[in-house]
Coordinates of C-alpha atoms and ligand atoms in Angstrom, one line a residue:
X1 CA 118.2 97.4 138.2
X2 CA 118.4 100.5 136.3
X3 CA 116.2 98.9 133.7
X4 CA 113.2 98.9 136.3
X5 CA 114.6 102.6 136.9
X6 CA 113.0 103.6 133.1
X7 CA 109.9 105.2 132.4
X8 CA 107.2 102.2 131.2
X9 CA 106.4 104.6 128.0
X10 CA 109.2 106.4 126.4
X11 CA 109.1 110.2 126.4
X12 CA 109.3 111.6 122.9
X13 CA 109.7 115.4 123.6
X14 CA 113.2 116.8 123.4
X15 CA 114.6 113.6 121.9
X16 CA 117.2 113.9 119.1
X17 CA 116.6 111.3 116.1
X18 CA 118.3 110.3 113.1
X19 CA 115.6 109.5 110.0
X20 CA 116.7 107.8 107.1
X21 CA 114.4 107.6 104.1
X22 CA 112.7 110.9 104.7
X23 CA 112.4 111.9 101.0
X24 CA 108.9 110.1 100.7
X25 CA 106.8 107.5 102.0
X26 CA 107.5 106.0 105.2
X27 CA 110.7 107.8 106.3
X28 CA 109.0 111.0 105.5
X29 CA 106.2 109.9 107.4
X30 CA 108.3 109.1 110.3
X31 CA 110.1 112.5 110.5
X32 CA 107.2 114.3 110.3
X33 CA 105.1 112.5 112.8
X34 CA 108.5 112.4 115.3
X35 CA 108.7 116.2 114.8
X36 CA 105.5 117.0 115.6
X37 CA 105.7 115.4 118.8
X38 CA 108.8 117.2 120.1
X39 CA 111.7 115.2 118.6
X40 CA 114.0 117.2 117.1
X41 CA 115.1 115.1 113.7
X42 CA 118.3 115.1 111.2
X43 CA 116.0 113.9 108.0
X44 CA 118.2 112.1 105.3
X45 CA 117.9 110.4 102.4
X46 CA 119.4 111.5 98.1
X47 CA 117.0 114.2 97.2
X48 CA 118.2 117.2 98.3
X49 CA 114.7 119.2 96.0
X50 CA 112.3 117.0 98.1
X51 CA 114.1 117.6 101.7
X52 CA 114.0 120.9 100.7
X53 CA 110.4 120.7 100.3
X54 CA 109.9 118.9 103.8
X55 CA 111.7 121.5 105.9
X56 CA 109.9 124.3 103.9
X57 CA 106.2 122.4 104.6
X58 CA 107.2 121.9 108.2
X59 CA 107.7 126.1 107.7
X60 CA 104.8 127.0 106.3
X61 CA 102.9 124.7 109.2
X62 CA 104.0 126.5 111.6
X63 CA 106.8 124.0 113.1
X64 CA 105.8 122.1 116.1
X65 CA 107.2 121.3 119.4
X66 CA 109.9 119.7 117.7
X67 CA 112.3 120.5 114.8
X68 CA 112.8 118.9 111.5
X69 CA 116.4 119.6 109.4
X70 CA 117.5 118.1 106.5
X71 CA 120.9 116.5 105.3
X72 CA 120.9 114.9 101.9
X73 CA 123.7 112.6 101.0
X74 CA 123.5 108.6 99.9
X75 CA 123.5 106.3 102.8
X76 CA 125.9 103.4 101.0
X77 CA 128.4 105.9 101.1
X78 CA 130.6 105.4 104.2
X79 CA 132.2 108.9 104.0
X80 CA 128.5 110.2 104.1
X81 CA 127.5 108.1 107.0
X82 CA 129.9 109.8 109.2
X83 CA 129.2 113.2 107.9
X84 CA 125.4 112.3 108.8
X85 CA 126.4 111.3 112.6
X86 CA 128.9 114.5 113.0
X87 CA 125.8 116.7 111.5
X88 CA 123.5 114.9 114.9
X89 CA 126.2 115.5 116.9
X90 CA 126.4 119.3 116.3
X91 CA 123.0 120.5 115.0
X92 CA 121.3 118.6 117.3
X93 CA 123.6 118.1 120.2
X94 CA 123.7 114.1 120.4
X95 CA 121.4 111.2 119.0
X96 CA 119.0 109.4 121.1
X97 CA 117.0 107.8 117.7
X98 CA 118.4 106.3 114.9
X99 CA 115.6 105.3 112.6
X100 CA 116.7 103.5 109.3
X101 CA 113.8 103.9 107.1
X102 CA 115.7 103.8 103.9
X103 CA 115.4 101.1 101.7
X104 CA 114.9 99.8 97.9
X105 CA 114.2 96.4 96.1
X106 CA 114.3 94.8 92.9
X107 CA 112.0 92.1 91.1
X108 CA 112.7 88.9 89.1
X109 CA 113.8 85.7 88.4
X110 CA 117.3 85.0 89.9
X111 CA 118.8 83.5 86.9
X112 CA 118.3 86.9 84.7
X113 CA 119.6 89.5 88.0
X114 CA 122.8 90.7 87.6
X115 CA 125.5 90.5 90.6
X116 CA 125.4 94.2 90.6
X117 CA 121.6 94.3 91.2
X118 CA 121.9 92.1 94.2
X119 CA 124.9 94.1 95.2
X120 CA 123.0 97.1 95.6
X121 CA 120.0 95.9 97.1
X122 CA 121.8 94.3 99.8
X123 CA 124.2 97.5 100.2
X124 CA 120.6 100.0 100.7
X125 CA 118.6 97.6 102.7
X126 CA 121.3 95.5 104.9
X127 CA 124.9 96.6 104.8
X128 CA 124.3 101.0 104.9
X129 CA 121.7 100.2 107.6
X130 CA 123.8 97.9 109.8
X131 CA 127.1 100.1 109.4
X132 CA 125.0 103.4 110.1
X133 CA 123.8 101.4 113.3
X134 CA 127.3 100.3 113.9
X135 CA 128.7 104.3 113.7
X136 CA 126.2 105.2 115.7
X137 CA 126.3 103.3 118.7
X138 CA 128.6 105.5 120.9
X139 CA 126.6 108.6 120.5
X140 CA 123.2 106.2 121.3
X141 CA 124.6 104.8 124.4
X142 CA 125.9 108.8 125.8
X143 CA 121.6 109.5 124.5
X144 CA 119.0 109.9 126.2
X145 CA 116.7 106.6 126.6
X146 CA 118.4 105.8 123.4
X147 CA 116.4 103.2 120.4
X148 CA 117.2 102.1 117.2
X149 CA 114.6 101.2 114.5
X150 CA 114.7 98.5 111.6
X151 CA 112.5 98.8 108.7
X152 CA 112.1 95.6 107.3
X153 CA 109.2 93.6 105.3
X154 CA 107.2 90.6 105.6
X155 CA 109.3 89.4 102.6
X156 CA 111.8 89.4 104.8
X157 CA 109.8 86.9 107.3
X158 CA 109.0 84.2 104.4
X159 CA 109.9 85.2 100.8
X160 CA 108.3 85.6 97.6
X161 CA 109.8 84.3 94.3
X162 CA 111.3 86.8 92.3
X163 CA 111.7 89.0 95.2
X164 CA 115.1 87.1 96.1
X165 CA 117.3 90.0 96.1
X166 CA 114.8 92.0 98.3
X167 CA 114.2 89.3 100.5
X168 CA 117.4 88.1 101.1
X169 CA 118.4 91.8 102.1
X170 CA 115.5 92.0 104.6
X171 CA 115.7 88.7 106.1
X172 CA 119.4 89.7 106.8
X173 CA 118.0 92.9 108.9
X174 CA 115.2 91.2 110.2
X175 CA 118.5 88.9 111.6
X176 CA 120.5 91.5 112.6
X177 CA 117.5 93.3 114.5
X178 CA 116.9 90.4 116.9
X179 CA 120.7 89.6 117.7
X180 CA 121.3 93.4 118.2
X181 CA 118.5 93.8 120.7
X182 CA 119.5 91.4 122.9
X183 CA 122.9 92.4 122.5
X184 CA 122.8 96.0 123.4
X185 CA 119.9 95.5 126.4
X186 CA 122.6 95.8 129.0
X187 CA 123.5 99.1 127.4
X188 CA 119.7 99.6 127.7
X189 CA 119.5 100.8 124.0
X190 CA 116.2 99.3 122.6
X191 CA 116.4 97.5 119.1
X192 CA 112.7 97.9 117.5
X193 CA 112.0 95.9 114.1
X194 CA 109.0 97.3 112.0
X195 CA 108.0 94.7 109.8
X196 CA 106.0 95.6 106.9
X197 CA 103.1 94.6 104.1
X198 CA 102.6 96.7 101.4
X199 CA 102.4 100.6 101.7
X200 CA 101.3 103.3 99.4
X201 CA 104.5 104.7 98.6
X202 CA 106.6 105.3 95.5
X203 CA 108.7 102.0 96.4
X204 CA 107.6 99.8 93.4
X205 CA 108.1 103.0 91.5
X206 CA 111.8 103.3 92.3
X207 CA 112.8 99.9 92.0
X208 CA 116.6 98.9 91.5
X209 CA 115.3 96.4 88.5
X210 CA 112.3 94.9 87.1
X211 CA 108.8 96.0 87.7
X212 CA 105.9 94.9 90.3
X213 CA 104.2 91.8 89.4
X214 CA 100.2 92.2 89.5
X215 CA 100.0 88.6 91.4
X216 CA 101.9 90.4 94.7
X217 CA 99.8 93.3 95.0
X218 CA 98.1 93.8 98.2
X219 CA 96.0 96.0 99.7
X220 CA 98.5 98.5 100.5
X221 CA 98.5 100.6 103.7
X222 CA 98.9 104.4 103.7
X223 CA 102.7 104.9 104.6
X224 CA 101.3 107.8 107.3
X225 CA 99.2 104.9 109.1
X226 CA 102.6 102.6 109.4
X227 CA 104.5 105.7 110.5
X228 CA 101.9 106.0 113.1
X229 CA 101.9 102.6 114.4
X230 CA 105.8 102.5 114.5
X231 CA 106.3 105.7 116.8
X232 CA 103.2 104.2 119.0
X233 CA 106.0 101.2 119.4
X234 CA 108.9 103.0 120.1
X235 CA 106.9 104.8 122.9
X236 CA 105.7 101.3 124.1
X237 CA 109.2 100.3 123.6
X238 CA 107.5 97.5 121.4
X239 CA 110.5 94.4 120.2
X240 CA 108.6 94.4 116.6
X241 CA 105.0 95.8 115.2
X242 CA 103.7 94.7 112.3
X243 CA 101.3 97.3 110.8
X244 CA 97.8 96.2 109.6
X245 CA 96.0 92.6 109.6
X246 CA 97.0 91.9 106.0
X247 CA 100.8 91.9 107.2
X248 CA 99.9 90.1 110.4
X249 CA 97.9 87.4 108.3
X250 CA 100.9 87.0 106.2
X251 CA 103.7 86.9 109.0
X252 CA 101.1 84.1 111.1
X253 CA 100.1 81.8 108.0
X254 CA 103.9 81.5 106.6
X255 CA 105.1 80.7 109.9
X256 CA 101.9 77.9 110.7
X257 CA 101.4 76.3 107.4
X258 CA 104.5 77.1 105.7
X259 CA 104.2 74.6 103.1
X260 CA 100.5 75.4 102.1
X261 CA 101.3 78.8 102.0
X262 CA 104.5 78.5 99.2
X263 CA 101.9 76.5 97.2
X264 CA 99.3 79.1 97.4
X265 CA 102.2 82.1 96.4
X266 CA 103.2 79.8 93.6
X267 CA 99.6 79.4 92.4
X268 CA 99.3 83.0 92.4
X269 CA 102.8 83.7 90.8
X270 CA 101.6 81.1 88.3
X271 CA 104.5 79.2 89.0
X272 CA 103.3 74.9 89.2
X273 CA 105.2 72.0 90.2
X274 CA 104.1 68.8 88.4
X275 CA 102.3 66.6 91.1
X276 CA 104.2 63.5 90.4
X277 CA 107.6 64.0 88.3
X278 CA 107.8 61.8 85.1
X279 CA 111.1 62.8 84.3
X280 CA 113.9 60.3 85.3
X281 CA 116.7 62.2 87.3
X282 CA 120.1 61.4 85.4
X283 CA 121.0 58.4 87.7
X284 CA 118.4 56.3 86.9
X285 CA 118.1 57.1 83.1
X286 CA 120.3 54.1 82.3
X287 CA 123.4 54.1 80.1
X288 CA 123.6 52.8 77.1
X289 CA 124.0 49.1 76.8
X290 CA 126.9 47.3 76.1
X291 CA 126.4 44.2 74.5
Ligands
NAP1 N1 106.4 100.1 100.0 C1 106.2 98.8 100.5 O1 105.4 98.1 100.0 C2 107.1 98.3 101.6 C3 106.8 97.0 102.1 C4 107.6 96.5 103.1 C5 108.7 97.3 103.6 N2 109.0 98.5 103.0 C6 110.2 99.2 103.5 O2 109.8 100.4 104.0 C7 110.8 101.4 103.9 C8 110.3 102.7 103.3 O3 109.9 102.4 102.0 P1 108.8 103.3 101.3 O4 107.6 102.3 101.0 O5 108.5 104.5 102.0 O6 109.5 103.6 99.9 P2 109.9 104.9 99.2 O7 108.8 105.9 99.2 O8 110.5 104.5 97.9 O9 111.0 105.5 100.2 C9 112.3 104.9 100.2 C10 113.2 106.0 100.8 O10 114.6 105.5 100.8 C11 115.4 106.4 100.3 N3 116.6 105.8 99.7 C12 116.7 104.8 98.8 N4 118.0 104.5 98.5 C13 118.7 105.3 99.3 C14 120.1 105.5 99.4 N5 121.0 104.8 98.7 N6 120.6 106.4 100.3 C15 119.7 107.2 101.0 N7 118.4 107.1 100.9 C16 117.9 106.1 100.0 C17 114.6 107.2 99.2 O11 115.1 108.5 99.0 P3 116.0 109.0 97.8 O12 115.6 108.2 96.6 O13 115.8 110.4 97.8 O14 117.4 108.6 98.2 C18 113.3 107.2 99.9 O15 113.2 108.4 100.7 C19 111.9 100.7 103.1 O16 112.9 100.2 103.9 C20 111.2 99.5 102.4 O17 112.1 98.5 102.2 C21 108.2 99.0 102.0

C-alpha cells in the first residue's frame, strides 16, 4: 500500500549517495552528474591525487545544489568498506544511494589466466560490490526513498571468449541484481542494474591482465552519456537500462539467436570450429588387435 504511497519519479535533491568508481569514467561521471542535481555524494574509489582533483573541479565550478566529498580507500578491503559506510553515516547524515560503479577486467584465454587473476576480478566486480551492498542495507532501509545501483556489462548478459574472468564476474552481479530486487521490494529499496557496451573510459587501460583484442572493439559510448542515462533510470525507478543501441543490439541478438551469434563472435575472434570433425574421439579409435 505504501508502495502506491511513493512519488512515480524519484526526487534527487537532498538525497545522500554512496559512488564507487569515482576516480574516472563512469563512476566519476555518476558523482558528478548526481551532485549537480542536489545529491549530496561520498565519491570513492584508490586514487586519492584524482579525488582530489574532482572535489577541487567541483570548487572551482562553483558547487551545485548538491555536494560532492571524497573518501579514497580500496573497495576489496572489508575494513575499508565499513570505514566508507561510517564516513556516509556522519558526513552526510545517512545513505539513501549506494551506487557501485567500481569495477576492472582482464583478457585472455583461460588456460594461460592465473587463479589469482580470476581471484581479483571476481573480488572488484562481484564479491566487494555484493558485500558493500550487504553493509549497507540497514542504513538504505532507515534512507530516504532508498536505491541501489549495479554496474554490470553486456558481457555479463552473453559472454565473449577470452573475457571469461570478466564475464563470469558480471554475470554473477547481473544475478545477484535481479534476486536482490525482488528481495528487498517489501523493504521498498529499489535494485537498478545498468548494463553496459563499451564506454570511452580508461577501463581497457587498467586491465588486471592481458590487453584489448582489436576484434571486440565497439563503438564506444562517452562514459558522461551512460552516466546520464543511468541517473534518468534511477529517477524513473527503471529495473535495468542499457545505454545506447549498440548495447541493446547486443543484449537482443544473444538472447534471440544465440547460437548464430557465438558463430559470428568466433568468426570475429578468429576462433573456427571445423564443420564436420574428422578426428575419432578416443572410444571409437579402436585398440590394438589381438590376434
Ligand atoms: N569501459 C567499458 O567498456 C565498460 C563496459 C561495460 C561495463 N563497464 C563497467 O563500468 C564500470 C565503470 O568502468 P569505466 O569504464 O568507467 O572504467 P574506469 O575508467 O577504469 O573506472 C573504473 C573505476 O573503478 C575503480 N576501481 C577499480 N578497482 C578498484 C578497487 N579495487 N577499489 C576501488 N575502486 C576501484 C577505479 O579507480 P581506482 O583505480 O582509482 O581505484 C576507477 O575509478 C565498471 O564496473 C566496468 O566494469 C565498463
Amino acid at each position: 500500500m505504501r508502495r502506491f504511497l511513493r512519488w512515480p519519479h524519484r526526487r534527487l535533491p537532498g538525497m545522500r549517495a554512496v559512488v564507487t568508481g569515482a576516480s574516472s569514467g563512469l563512476g566519476r561521471a555518476l558523482a558528478w552528474q548526481l551532485a549537480q542535481r542536489g545529491v549530496h555524494v561520498l565519491a570513492t574509489a584508490r586514487r586519492a591525487d584524482r579525488l582530489a582533483n574532482l572535489e577541487d573541479e567541483w570548487q572551482a565550478a562553483g558547487g551545485g545544489r548538491g555536494s560532492l566529498q571524497c573518501l579514497p580507500g580500496d573497495q576489496t578491503d572489508a575494513a575499508f568498506r565499513s570505514t566508507l559506510l561510517e564516513a556516509a553515516t556522519d558526513r552526510l547524515g545517512g545513505l539513501d544511494l549506494l551506487v557501485l560503479a567500481a569495477g576492472s577486467g582482464a583478457v585472455g584465454p583461460f588456460e594461460a589466466s592465473s587463479p589469482e587473476t580470476l581471484r581479483r576480478v571476481m573480488e572488484i566486480d562481484f564479491f566487494a560490490p555484493a558485500e558493500l551492498a550487504r553493509l549497507c542495507l540497514p542504513a538504505l532501509r532507515d534512507g530516504r526513498d532508498p536505491a541501489i545501483v549495479f554496474v554490470g556489462s553486456i558481457i555479463g548478459r552473453h559472454p565473449l571468449p577470452m573475457h571469461l574472468d570478466y564475464a563470469a564476474a558480471k554475470s554473477a552481479l547481473t544475478a545477484m541484481a535481479g534476486s536482490l530486487r525482488m528481495e528487498l521490494a517489501a523493504d521498498e529499496i529499489d535494485v537498478m542494474l545498468a548494463t553496459l557496451g563499451p564506454l570511452a573510459s580508461e577501463f581497457w587501460e587498467s586491465l588486471i591482465d592481458g590487453n584489448r583484442a582489436a576484434w571486440s572493439r565497439g563503438r564506444a559510448m562517452p562514459a558522461t552519456r551512460a552516466a546520464r542515462r543511468i541517473v534518468r533510470g534511477v529517477i524513473r525507478r527503471r529495473v535495468e537500462v542499457i545505454p545506447g543501441l549498440q548495447a541493446k543490439g547486443y543484449v537482443l541478438a544473444s538472447r534471440l539467436f544465440p547460437r548464430l551469434f557465438d558463430r559470428c563472435v568466433m568468426r570475429r575472434a578468429g576462433l573456427r570450429r571445423p564443420f564436420v570433425r574428422f578426428r575419432a574421439s578416443p572410444r571409437h579409435r579402436g585398440t590394438p588387435s589381438s590376434k
